Amino acid sequence: MDFWYKVCCCCCHREEELEKNPLLVGDTLQYFNKLAKRRRSEAVNLWNEPVDSTHMERDDDHELYMLLQKRSKMKRGSEGYRRLSFDISAHRQIRRKVKDRWKQILEVLGFENEADGLLTVTSSTAYESLRNPQEARRLHSALAEQTAIFGRHRGGPPERYLFVLEEEEEEKEEDRSSSDEKPSSPGPVLVKLSNGAQEEAEEEEEEEEVFEE
């Protein structure tokens, strides 16, 4: 009896505290709601420059952002809303295709379990976190110039994959330190595999032309 009495007292006391601090509760809920919305936005829109929260630095990110803003002011279900949704879906589809190519390659390279984690890049990521930015940038540029893994992007290849390359190299360094096997260079493997993605890139360009009409 004493136990349940204490439990009830604790619950009542907690409710009284919350009632005394409605602003604190409201602010907390608002914070988590905004955080959840931001995470959904990042997961769905796959911003090419994830560090830029304003989405102004790259033309392709800015275009998608403006479409989203414009649609938010329209009545759901209206003709204008549906038209903008179609354009937004086209932008997102292009980004998803690039992500899917990266996932396939990471899995082939032995990162089946880590692929999703490696590809998760959010606005909380910072360039200062890159351990070897020069090497990541070199690989990033080489992939853009020598392969079709990025498809066609205005403003250059998506910056988000700089962080993916960095994380991939860290994973490999950990594997090397735990085994005596001779390390192999990832560059040629990625180039070779990306040749198989050429048809997808061409299909993507055809789809972009249809969307532009």
mmCIF file of N, CA and C in Angstrom, residues 10-147:
data_model
loop_
_atom_site.group_PDB
_atom_site.id
_atom_site.type_symbol
_atom_site.label_atom_id
_atom_site.label_comp_id
_atom_site.label_asym_id
_atom_site.label_seq_id
_atom_site.Cartn_x
_atom_site.Cartn_y
_atom_site.Cartn_z
ATOM 1 N N CYS A 10 4.458 10.669 -6.401
ATOM 2 C CA CYS A 10 5.504 11.098 -7.328
ATOM 3 C C CYS A 10 4.900 11.580 -8.637
ATOM 4 N N CYS A 11 3.906 10.834 -9.133
ATOM 5 C CA CYS A 11 3.261 11.205 -10.393
ATOM 6 C C CYS A 11 2.546 12.533 -10.266
ATOM 7 N N CYS A 12 1.831 12.691 -9.153
ATOM 8 C CA CYS A 12 1.110 13.945 -8.940
ATOM 9 C C CYS A 12 2.073 15.114 -8.813
ATOM 10 N N HIS A 13 3.174 14.874 -8.103
ATOM 11 C CA HIS A 13 4.178 15.931 -7.934
ATOM 12 C C HIS A 13 4.769 16.337 -9.273
ATOM 13 N N ARG A 14 5.020 15.337 -10.147
ATOM 14 C CA ARG A 14 5.584 15.618 -11.465
ATOM 15 C C ARG A 14 4.609 16.420 -12.309
ATOM 16 N N GLU A 15 3.330 16.066 -12.235
ATOM 17 C CA GLU A 15 2.313 16.796 -12.998
ATOM 18 C C GLU A 15 2.201 18.231 -12.515
ATOM 19 N N GLU A 16 2.306 18.414 -11.180
ATOM 20 C CA GLU A 16 2.254 19.768 -10.641
ATOM 21 C C GLU A 16 3.424 20.608 -11.141
ATOM 22 N N GLU A 17 4.611 19.981 -11.250
ATOM 23 C CA GLU A 17 5.786 20.700 -11.749
ATOM 24 C C GLU A 17 5.587 21.125 -13.194
ATOM 25 N N LEU A 18 5.033 20.207 -13.993
ATOM 26 C CA LEU A 18 4.789 20.528 -15.394
ATOM 27 C C LEU A 18 3.751 21.633 -15.537
ATOM 28 N N GLU A 19 2.730 21.591 -14.676
ATOM 29 C CA GLU A 19 1.695 22.618 -14.737
ATOM 30 C C GLU A 19 2.243 23.982 -14.320
ATOM 31 N N LYS A 20 3.211 23.955 -13.395
ATOM 32 C CA LYS A 20 3.812 25.206 -12.952
ATOM 33 C C LYS A 20 4.759 25.785 -13.997
ATOM 34 N N ASN A 21 5.240 24.938 -14.899
ATOM 35 C CA ASN A 21 6.202 25.382 -15.919
ATOM 36 C C ASN A 21 5.703 25.060 -17.324
ATOM 37 N N PRO A 22 4.534 25.571 -17.712
ATOM 38 C CA PRO A 22 3.981 25.262 -19.037
ATOM 39 C C PRO A 22 4.861 25.769 -20.173
ATOM 40 N N LEU A 23 5.547 26.891 -19.940
ATOM 41 C CA LEU A 23 6.393 27.428 -20.998
ATOM 42 C C LEU A 23 7.572 26.509 -21.268
ATOM 43 N N LEU A 24 8.140 25.952 -20.201
ATOM 44 C CA LEU A 24 9.265 25.038 -20.353
ATOM 45 C C LEU A 24 8.856 23.796 -21.126
ATOM 46 N N VAL A 25 7.695 23.257 -20.789
ATOM 47 C CA VAL A 25 7.189 22.078 -21.493
ATOM 48 C C VAL A 25 6.929 22.405 -22.954
ATOM 49 N N GLY A 26 6.302 23.565 -23.199
ATOM 50 C CA GLY A 26 6.003 23.964 -24.574
ATOM 51 C C GLY A 26 7.252 24.171 -25.397
ATOM 52 N N ASP A 27 8.258 24.806 -24.804
ATOM 53 C CA ASP A 27 9.518 25.039 -25.509
ATOM 54 C C ASP A 27 10.222 23.731 -25.834
ATOM 55 N N THR A 28 10.179 22.799 -24.879
ATOM 56 C CA THR A 28 10.825 21.508 -25.097
ATOM 57 C C THR A 28 10.163 20.747 -26.235
ATOM 58 N N LEU A 29 8.839 20.715 -26.219
ATOM 59 C CA LEU A 29 8.104 20.022 -27.279
ATOM 60 C C LEU A 29 8.343 20.677 -28.634
ATOM 61 N N GLN A 30 8.369 22.004 -28.628
ATOM 62 C CA GLN A 30 8.613 22.730 -29.873
ATOM 63 C C GLN A 30 10.001 22.428 -30.417
ATOM 64 N N TYR A 31 10.978 22.342 -29.524
ATOM 65 C CA TYR A 31 12.345 22.042 -29.941
ATOM 66 C C TYR A 31 12.425 20.670 -30.599
ATOM 67 N N PHE A 32 11.827 19.670 -29.953
ATOM 68 C CA PHE A 32 11.894 18.312 -30.498
ATOM 69 C C PHE A 32 11.083 18.182 -31.785
ATOM 70 N N ASN A 33 9.993 18.931 -31.885
ATOM 71 C CA ASN A 33 9.218 18.912 -33.128
ATOM 72 C C ASN A 33 10.025 19.493 -34.280
ATOM 73 N N LYS A 34 10.730 20.598 -34.010
ATOM 74 C CA LYS A 34 11.571 21.204 -35.045
ATOM 75 C C LYS A 34 12.710 20.281 -35.427
ATOM 76 N N LEU A 35 13.295 19.614 -34.424
ATOM 77 C CA LEU A 35 14.389 18.688 -34.689
ATOM 78 C C LEU A 35 13.927 17.525 -35.545
ATOM 79 N N ALA A 36 12.737 16.999 -35.241
ATOM 80 C CA ALA A 36 12.191 15.881 -36.015
ATOM 81 C C ALA A 36 11.892 16.307 -37.452
ATOM 82 N N LYS A 37 11.351 17.509 -37.628
ATOM 83 C CA LYS A 37 11.054 18.009 -38.968
ATOM 84 C C LYS A 37 12.332 18.212 -39.768
ATOM 85 N N ARG A 38 13.375 18.715 -39.110
ATOM 86 C CA ARG A 38 14.647 18.938 -39.803
ATOM 87 C C ARG A 38 15.251 17.613 -40.252
ATOM 88 N N ARG A 39 15.177 16.611 -39.404
ATOM 89 C CA ARG A 39 15.719 15.307 -39.765
ATOM 90 C C ARG A 39 14.951 14.689 -40.924
ATOM 91 N N ARG A 40 13.623 14.849 -40.918
ATOM 92 C CA ARG A 40 12.828 14.325 -42.032
ATOM 93 C C ARG A 40 13.171 15.049 -43.322
ATOM 94 N N SER A 41 13.357 16.368 -43.213
ATOM 95 C CA SER A 41 13.717 17.160 -44.392
ATOM 96 C C SER A 41 15.052 16.718 -44.960
ATOM 97 N N GLU A 42 16.025 16.483 -44.081
ATOM 98 C CA GLU A 42 17.353 16.081 -44.534
ATOM 99 C C GLU A 42 17.326 14.691 -45.162
ATOM 100 N N ALA A 43 16.502 13.804 -44.602
ATOM 101 C CA ALA A 43 16.424 12.441 -45.112
ATOM 102 C C ALA A 43 15.715 12.394 -46.456
ATOM 103 N N VAL A 44 14.717 13.248 -46.633
ATOM 104 C CA VAL A 44 13.927 13.233 -47.863
ATOM 105 C C VAL A 44 14.576 14.046 -48.972
ATOM 106 N N ASN A 45 15.118 15.212 -48.630
ATOM 107 C CA ASN A 45 15.644 16.118 -49.655
ATOM 108 C C ASN A 45 17.108 15.878 -50.003
ATOM 109 N N LEU A 46 17.833 15.167 -49.148
ATOM 110 C CA LEU A 46 19.234 14.836 -49.426
ATOM 111 C C LEU A 46 19.994 16.052 -49.947
ATOM 112 N N TRP A 47 20.029 17.100 -49.148
ATOM 113 C CA TRP A 47 20.673 18.343 -49.570
ATOM 114 C C TRP A 47 22.099 18.090 -50.034
ATOM 115 N N ASN A 48 22.436 18.617 -51.197
ATOM 116 C CA ASN A 48 23.764 18.403 -51.766
ATOM 117 C C ASN A 48 24.857 19.143 -50.992
ATOM 118 N N GLU A 49 24.478 20.218 -50.316
ATOM 119 C CA GLU A 49 25.394 20.927 -49.417
ATOM 120 C C GLU A 49 24.748 20.895 -48.031
ATOM 121 N N PRO A 50 24.906 19.777 -47.321
ATOM 122 C CA PRO A 50 24.186 19.584 -46.051
ATOM 123 C C PRO A 50 24.548 20.571 -44.955
ATOM 124 N N VAL A 51 25.753 21.120 -45.003
ATOM 125 C CA VAL A 51 26.193 22.047 -43.957
ATOM 126 C C VAL A 51 25.481 23.397 -44.078
ATOM 127 N N ASP A 52 25.009 23.722 -45.266
ATOM 128 C CA ASP A 52 24.342 25.003 -45.516
ATOM 129 C C ASP A 52 22.864 24.899 -45.137
ATOM 130 N N SER A 53 22.523 25.371 -43.951
ATOM 131 C CA SER A 53 21.140 25.282 -43.477
ATOM 132 C C SER A 53 20.205 26.240 -44.214
ATOM 133 N N THR A 54 20.767 27.240 -44.891
ATOM 134 C CA THR A 54 19.941 28.189 -45.639
ATOM 135 C C THR A 54 19.613 27.692 -47.036
ATOM 136 N N HIS A 55 20.358 26.702 -47.503
ATOM 137 C CA HIS A 55 20.185 26.126 -48.844
ATOM 138 C C HIS A 55 20.312 27.193 -49.937
ATOM 139 N N MET A 56 21.282 28.071 -49.755
ATOM 140 C CA MET A 56 21.504 29.170 -50.689
ATOM 141 C C MET A 56 22.811 29.017 -51.468
ATOM 142 N N GLU A 57 23.722 28.195 -51.004
ATOM 143 C CA GLU A 57 25.054 28.144 -51.595
ATOM 144 C C GLU A 57 25.085 27.435 -52.947
ATOM 145 N N ARG A 58 24.242 26.432 -53.120
ATOM 146 C CA ARG A 58 24.193 25.697 -54.385
ATOM 147 C C ARG A 58 22.890 25.995 -55.104
ATOM 148 N N ASP A 59 22.961 26.142 -56.423
ATOM 149 C CA ASP A 59 21.765 26.457 -57.195
ATOM 150 C C ASP A 59 20.731 25.344 -57.115
ATOM 151 N N ASP A 60 21.186 24.070 -57.163
ATOM 152 C CA ASP A 60 20.217 22.978 -57.146
ATOM 153 C C ASP A 60 19.509 22.870 -55.794
ATOM 154 N N ASP A 61 20.244 23.081 -54.699
ATOM 155 C CA ASP A 61 19.608 23.078 -53.382
ATOM 156 C C ASP A 61 18.651 24.255 -53.240
ATOM 157 N N HIS A 62 19.075 25.408 -53.725
ATOM 158 C CA HIS A 62 18.241 26.608 -53.618
ATOM 159 C C HIS A 62 16.945 26.443 -54.416
ATOM 160 N N GLU A 63 17.048 25.828 -55.588
ATOM 161 C CA GLU A 63 15.864 25.620 -56.416
ATOM 162 C C GLU A 63 14.867 24.699 -55.721
ATOM 163 N N LEU A 64 15.370 23.600 -55.139
ATOM 164 C CA LEU A 64 14.486 22.683 -54.422
ATOM 165 C C LEU A 64 13.873 23.365 -53.206
ATOM 166 N N TYR A 65 14.669 24.125 -52.493
ATOM 167 C CA TYR A 65 14.180 24.821 -51.299
ATOM 168 C C TYR A 65 13.065 25.801 -51.654
ATOM 169 N N MET A 66 13.243 26.547 -52.736
ATOM 170 C CA MET A 66 12.233 27.521 -53.140
ATOM 171 C C MET A 66 10.945 26.835 -53.591
ATOM 172 N N LEU A 67 11.075 25.673 -54.233
ATOM 173 C CA LEU A 67 9.883 24.907 -54.612
ATOM 174 C C LEU A 67 9.108 24.466 -53.373
ATOM 175 N N LEU A 68 9.843 24.015 -52.360
ATOM 176 C CA LEU A 68 9.206 23.591 -51.114
ATOM 177 C C LEU A 68 8.514 24.759 -50.421
ATOM 178 N N GLN A 69 9.183 25.913 -50.407
ATOM 179 C CA GLN A 69 8.595 27.094 -49.787
ATOM 180 C C GLN A 69 7.342 27.548 -50.530
ATOM 181 N N LYS A 70 7.408 27.518 -51.840
ATOM 182 C CA LYS A 70 6.272 27.943 -52.651
ATOM 183 C C LYS A 70 5.089 27.001 -52.458
ATOM 184 N N ARG A 71 5.360 25.696 -52.391
ATOM 185 C CA ARG A 71 4.281 24.733 -52.220
ATOM 186 C C ARG A 71 3.619 24.863 -50.844
ATOM 187 N N SER A 72 4.429 25.220 -49.837
ATOM 188 C CA SER A 72 3.888 25.336 -48.480
ATOM 189 C C SER A 72 2.833 26.424 -48.366
ATOM 190 N N LYS A 73 2.820 27.358 -49.322
ATOM 191 C CA LYS A 73 1.865 28.458 -49.289
ATOM 192 C C LYS A 73 0.628 28.167 -50.125
ATOM 193 N N MET A 74 0.600 26.994 -50.778
ATOM 194 C CA MET A 74 -0.532 26.642 -51.629
ATOM 195 C C MET A 74 -1.488 25.696 -50.920
ATOM 196 N N LYS A 75 -2.697 25.692 -51.378
ATOM 197 C CA LYS A 75 -3.707 24.802 -50.809
ATOM 198 C C LYS A 75 -3.421 23.374 -51.243
ATOM 199 N N ARG A 76 -3.355 22.488 -50.252
ATOM 200 C CA ARG A 76 -3.076 21.080 -50.546
ATOM 201 C C ARG A 76 -4.163 20.502 -51.469
ATOM 202 N N GLY A 77 -3.715 19.825 -52.514
ATOM 203 C CA GLY A 77 -4.653 19.212 -53.452
ATOM 204 C C GLY A 77 -4.987 20.080 -54.652
ATOM 205 N N SER A 78 -4.592 21.368 -54.606
ATOM 206 C CA SER A 78 -4.874 22.254 -55.736
ATOM 207 C C SER A 78 -3.972 21.903 -56.913
ATOM 208 N N GLU A 79 -4.311 22.426 -58.085
ATOM 209 C CA GLU A 79 -3.520 22.132 -59.278
ATOM 210 C C GLU A 79 -2.082 22.631 -59.116
ATOM 211 N N GLY A 80 -1.936 23.823 -58.562
ATOM 212 C CA GLY A 80 -0.594 24.371 -58.349
ATOM 213 C C GLY A 80 0.200 23.536 -57.361
ATOM 214 N N TYR A 81 -0.461 23.054 -56.328
ATOM 215 C CA TYR A 81 0.209 22.210 -55.334
ATOM 216 C C TYR A 81 0.687 20.918 -55.965
ATOM 217 N N ARG A 82 -0.174 20.306 -56.801
ATOM 218 C CA ARG A 82 0.202 19.046 -57.450
ATOM 219 C C ARG A 82 1.348 19.257 -58.434
ATOM 220 N N ARG A 83 1.333 20.375 -59.148
ATOM 221 C CA ARG A 83 2.399 20.650 -60.107
ATOM 222 C C ARG A 83 3.745 20.822 -59.401
ATOM 223 N N LEU A 84 3.725 21.555 -58.299
ATOM 224 C CA LEU A 84 4.957 21.751 -57.538
ATOM 225 C C LEU A 84 5.431 20.443 -56.910
ATOM 226 N N SER A 85 4.491 19.617 -56.474
ATOM 227 C CA SER A 85 4.855 18.322 -55.899
ATOM 228 C C SER A 85 5.557 17.451 -56.931
ATOM 229 N N PHE A 86 5.112 17.541 -58.171
ATOM 230 C CA PHE A 86 5.743 16.783 -59.246
ATOM 231 C C PHE A 86 7.189 17.244 -59.450
ATOM 232 N N ASP A 87 7.406 18.556 -59.444
ATOM 233 C CA ASP A 87 8.758 19.103 -59.615
ATOM 234 C C ASP A 87 9.655 18.726 -58.426
ATOM 235 N N ILE A 88 9.097 18.791 -57.236
ATOM 236 C CA ILE A 88 9.861 18.434 -56.037
ATOM 237 C C ILE A 88 10.240 16.964 -56.076
ATOM 238 N N SER A 89 9.302 16.130 -56.481
ATOM 239 C CA SER A 89 9.569 14.693 -56.578
ATOM 240 C C SER A 89 10.675 14.412 -57.585
ATOM 241 N N ALA A 90 10.713 15.181 -58.673
ATOM 242 C CA ALA A 90 11.752 14.998 -59.686
ATOM 243 C C ALA A 90 13.131 15.302 -59.109
ATOM 244 N N HIS A 91 13.233 16.392 -58.357
ATOM 245 C CA HIS A 91 14.501 16.753 -57.713
ATOM 246 C C HIS A 91 14.945 15.657 -56.744
ATOM 247 N N ARG A 92 14.008 15.200 -55.932
ATOM 248 C CA ARG A 92 14.340 14.189 -54.929
ATOM 249 C C ARG A 92 14.741 12.860 -55.563
ATOM 250 N N GLN A 93 14.078 12.516 -56.655
ATOM 251 C CA GLN A 93 14.375 11.254 -57.324
ATOM 252 C C GLN A 93 15.808 11.228 -57.852
ATOM 253 N N ILE A 94 16.255 12.332 -58.412
ATOM 254 C CA ILE A 94 17.629 12.429 -58.913
ATOM 255 C C ILE A 94 18.618 12.198 -57.769
ATOM 256 N N ARG A 95 18.350 12.792 -56.623
ATOM 257 C CA ARG A 95 19.239 12.654 -55.467
ATOM 258 C C ARG A 95 19.207 11.235 -54.901
ATOM 259 N N ARG A 96 18.018 10.628 -54.908
ATOM 260 C CA ARG A 96 17.916 9.253 -54.413
ATOM 261 C C ARG A 96 18.686 8.281 -55.293
ATOM 262 N N LYS A 97 18.677 8.536 -56.600
ATOM 263 C CA LYS A 97 19.403 7.652 -57.517
ATOM 264 C C LYS A 97 20.905 7.692 -57.245
ATOM 265 N N VAL A 98 21.420 8.894 -56.988
ATOM 266 C CA VAL A 98 22.848 9.015 -56.665
ATOM 267 C C VAL A 98 23.153 8.264 -55.376
ATOM 268 N N LYS A 99 22.302 8.435 -54.371
ATOM 269 C CA LYS A 99 22.504 7.745 -53.101
ATOM 270 C C LYS A 99 22.456 6.231 -53.283
ATOM 271 N N ASP A 100 21.526 5.755 -54.123
ATOM 272 C CA ASP A 100 21.409 4.315 -54.368
ATOM 273 C C ASP A 100 22.663 3.758 -55.030
ATOM 274 N N ARG A 101 23.249 4.524 -55.955
ATOM 275 C CA ARG A 101 24.487 4.079 -56.594
ATOM 276 C C ARG A 101 25.602 3.938 -55.560
ATOM 277 N N TRP A 102 25.698 4.929 -54.700
ATOM 278 C CA TRP A 102 26.727 4.890 -53.661
ATOM 279 C C TRP A 102 26.516 3.696 -52.732
ATOM 280 N N LYS A 103 25.262 3.440 -52.398
ATOM 281 C CA LYS A 103 24.980 2.315 -51.503
ATOM 282 C C LYS A 103 25.385 0.993 -52.141
ATOM 283 N N GLN A 104 25.082 0.821 -53.429
ATOM 284 C CA GLN A 104 25.448 -0.409 -54.130
ATOM 285 C C GLN A 104 26.963 -0.602 -54.136
ATOM 286 N N ILE A 105 27.687 0.481 -54.394
ATOM 287 C CA ILE A 105 29.148 0.381 -54.447
ATOM 288 C C ILE A 105 29.727 0.089 -53.062
ATOM 289 N N LEU A 106 29.213 0.753 -52.040
ATOM 290 C CA LEU A 106 29.690 0.499 -50.687
ATOM 291 C C LEU A 106 29.457 -0.954 -50.281
ATOM 292 N N GLU A 107 28.319 -1.491 -50.681
ATOM 293 C CA GLU A 107 28.021 -2.888 -50.359
ATOM 294 C C GLU A 107 28.967 -3.833 -51.085
ATOM 295 N N VAL A 108 29.279 -3.521 -52.342
ATOM 296 C CA VAL A 108 30.217 -4.350 -53.097
ATOM 297 C C VAL A 108 31.608 -4.301 -52.470
ATOM 298 N N LEU A 109 31.968 -3.143 -51.910
ATOM 299 C CA LEU A 109 33.280 -2.983 -51.283
ATOM 300 C C LEU A 109 33.347 -3.608 -49.890
ATOM 301 N N GLY A 110 32.239 -4.202 -49.451
ATOM 302 C CA GLY A 110 32.259 -4.891 -48.168
ATOM 303 C C GLY A 110 31.632 -4.141 -47.015
ATOM 304 N N PHE A 111 30.924 -3.041 -47.321
ATOM 305 C CA PHE A 111 30.302 -2.249 -46.261
ATOM 306 C C PHE A 111 28.793 -2.472 -46.213
ATOM 307 N N GLU A 112 28.373 -3.741 -46.301
ATOM 308 C CA GLU A 112 26.942 -4.034 -46.313
ATOM 309 C C GLU A 112 26.254 -3.503 -45.059
ATOM 310 N N ASN A 113 26.850 -3.726 -43.908
ATOM 311 C CA ASN A 113 26.240 -3.324 -42.646
ATOM 312 C C ASN A 113 26.411 -1.844 -42.339
ATOM 313 N N GLU A 114 27.442 -1.244 -42.909
ATOM 314 C CA GLU A 114 27.757 0.159 -42.595
ATOM 315 C C GLU A 114 27.226 1.145 -43.629
ATOM 316 N N ALA A 115 26.724 0.646 -44.772
ATOM 317 C CA ALA A 115 26.360 1.522 -45.893
ATOM 318 C C ALA A 115 25.384 2.621 -45.496
ATOM 319 N N ASP A 116 24.295 2.252 -44.835
ATOM 320 C CA ASP A 116 23.287 3.249 -44.468
ATOM 321 C C ASP A 116 23.864 4.299 -43.527
ATOM 322 N N GLY A 117 24.682 3.862 -42.586
ATOM 323 C CA GLY A 117 25.296 4.802 -41.656
ATOM 324 C C GLY A 117 26.279 5.731 -42.338
ATOM 325 N N LEU A 118 27.067 5.187 -43.255
ATOM 326 C CA LEU A 118 28.041 5.995 -43.981
ATOM 327 C C LEU A 118 27.358 7.060 -44.842
ATOM 328 N N LEU A 119 26.184 6.725 -45.360
ATOM 329 C CA LEU A 119 25.472 7.638 -46.246
ATOM 330 C C LEU A 119 24.603 8.649 -45.498
ATOM 331 N N THR A 120 24.552 8.542 -44.187
ATOM 332 C CA THR A 120 23.761 9.475 -43.393
ATOM 333 C C THR A 120 24.597 10.718 -43.080
ATOM 334 N N VAL A 121 24.297 11.791 -43.777
ATOM 335 C CA VAL A 121 25.000 13.068 -43.585
ATOM 336 C C VAL A 121 23.948 14.121 -43.253
ATOM 337 N N THR A 122 24.109 14.806 -42.138
ATOM 338 C CA THR A 122 23.119 15.783 -41.696
ATOM 339 C C THR A 122 23.729 17.173 -41.580
ATOM 340 N N SER A 123 22.884 18.133 -41.247
ATOM 341 C CA SER A 123 23.341 19.521 -41.125
ATOM 342 C C SER A 123 24.262 19.716 -39.924
ATOM 343 N N SER A 124 24.292 18.753 -39.011
ATOM 344 C CA SER A 124 25.181 18.861 -37.854
ATOM 345 C C SER A 124 26.622 18.485 -38.208
ATOM 346 N N THR A 125 26.815 17.938 -39.409
ATOM 347 C CA THR A 125 28.158 17.595 -39.872
ATOM 348 C C THR A 125 28.934 18.867 -40.189
ATOM 349 N N ALA A 126 30.207 18.864 -39.846
ATOM 350 C CA ALA A 126 31.038 20.056 -40.075
ATOM 351 C C ALA A 126 32.280 19.686 -40.867
ATOM 352 N N TYR A 127 32.738 20.607 -41.714
ATOM 353 C CA TYR A 127 33.947 20.365 -42.491
ATOM 354 C C TYR A 127 35.159 20.191 -41.575
ATOM 355 N N GLU A 128 35.093 20.814 -40.406
ATOM 356 C CA GLU A 128 36.201 20.689 -39.458
ATOM 357 C C GLU A 128 36.374 19.256 -38.967
ATOM 358 N N SER A 129 35.331 18.440 -39.134
ATOM 359 C CA SER A 129 35.401 17.056 -38.669
ATOM 360 C C SER A 129 36.173 16.155 -39.626
ATOM 361 N N LEU A 130 36.454 16.643 -40.836
ATOM 362 C CA LEU A 130 37.197 15.855 -41.807
ATOM 363 C C LEU A 130 38.642 15.693 -41.347
ATOM 364 N N ARG A 131 39.084 14.458 -41.239
ATOM 365 C CA ARG A 131 40.448 14.194 -40.789
ATOM 366 C C ARG A 131 41.465 14.436 -41.902
ATOM 367 N N ASN A 132 41.061 14.153 -43.133
ATOM 368 C CA ASN A 132 41.959 14.346 -44.269
ATOM 369 C C ASN A 132 41.171 14.970 -45.421
ATOM 370 N N PRO A 133 40.825 16.251 -45.296
ATOM 371 C CA PRO A 133 39.985 16.900 -46.305
ATOM 372 C C PRO A 133 40.603 16.929 -47.696
ATOM 373 N N GLN A 134 41.939 17.054 -47.787
ATOM 374 C CA GLN A 134 42.591 17.117 -49.091
ATOM 375 C C GLN A 134 42.400 15.803 -49.858
ATOM 376 N N GLU A 135 42.587 14.692 -49.156
ATOM 377 C CA GLU A 135 42.436 13.389 -49.799
ATOM 378 C C GLU A 135 40.979 13.125 -50.168
ATOM 379 N N ALA A 136 40.072 13.499 -49.279
ATOM 380 C CA ALA A 136 38.652 13.323 -49.563
ATOM 381 C C ALA A 136 38.246 14.147 -50.783
ATOM 382 N N ARG A 137 38.750 15.368 -50.845
ATOM 383 C CA ARG A 137 38.445 16.235 -51.988
ATOM 384 C C ARG A 137 39.041 15.689 -53.279
ATOM 385 N N ARG A 138 40.234 15.116 -53.186
ATOM 386 C CA ARG A 138 40.886 14.561 -54.375
ATOM 387 C C ARG A 138 40.062 13.393 -54.929
ATOM 388 N N LEU A 139 39.649 12.481 -54.059
ATOM 389 C CA LEU A 139 38.844 11.342 -54.487
ATOM 390 C C LEU A 139 37.495 11.801 -55.026
ATOM 391 N N HIS A 140 36.932 12.787 -54.364
ATOM 392 C CA HIS A 140 35.636 13.339 -54.763
ATOM 393 C C HIS A 140 35.702 13.892 -56.183
ATOM 394 N N SER A 141 36.737 14.666 -56.472
ATOM 395 C CA SER A 141 36.910 15.258 -57.807
ATOM 396 C C SER A 141 37.190 14.190 -58.854
ATOM 397 N N ALA A 142 38.003 13.194 -58.480
ATOM 398 C CA ALA A 142 38.335 12.123 -59.417
ATOM 399 C C ALA A 142 37.103 11.333 -59.807
ATOM 400 N N LEU A 143 36.247 11.041 -58.849
ATOM 401 C CA LEU A 143 35.015 10.310 -59.129
ATOM 402 C C LEU A 143 34.088 11.117 -60.035
ATOM 403 N N ALA A 144 34.036 12.425 -59.798
ATOM 404 C CA ALA A 144 33.175 13.284 -60.611
ATOM 405 C C ALA A 144 33.666 13.365 -62.059
ATOM 406 N N GLU A 145 34.987 13.372 -62.233
ATOM 407 C CA GLU A 145 35.562 13.526 -63.568
ATOM 408 C C GLU A 145 35.639 12.212 -64.342
ATOM 409 N N GLN A 146 35.877 11.111 -63.647
ATOM 410 C CA GLN A 146 36.157 9.846 -64.314
ATOM 411 C C GLN A 146 35.019 8.837 -64.295
ATOM 412 N N THR A 147 33.952 9.117 -63.558
ATOM 413 C CA THR A 147 32.852 8.171 -63.461
ATOM 414 C C THR A 147 31.513 8.878 -63.634
#
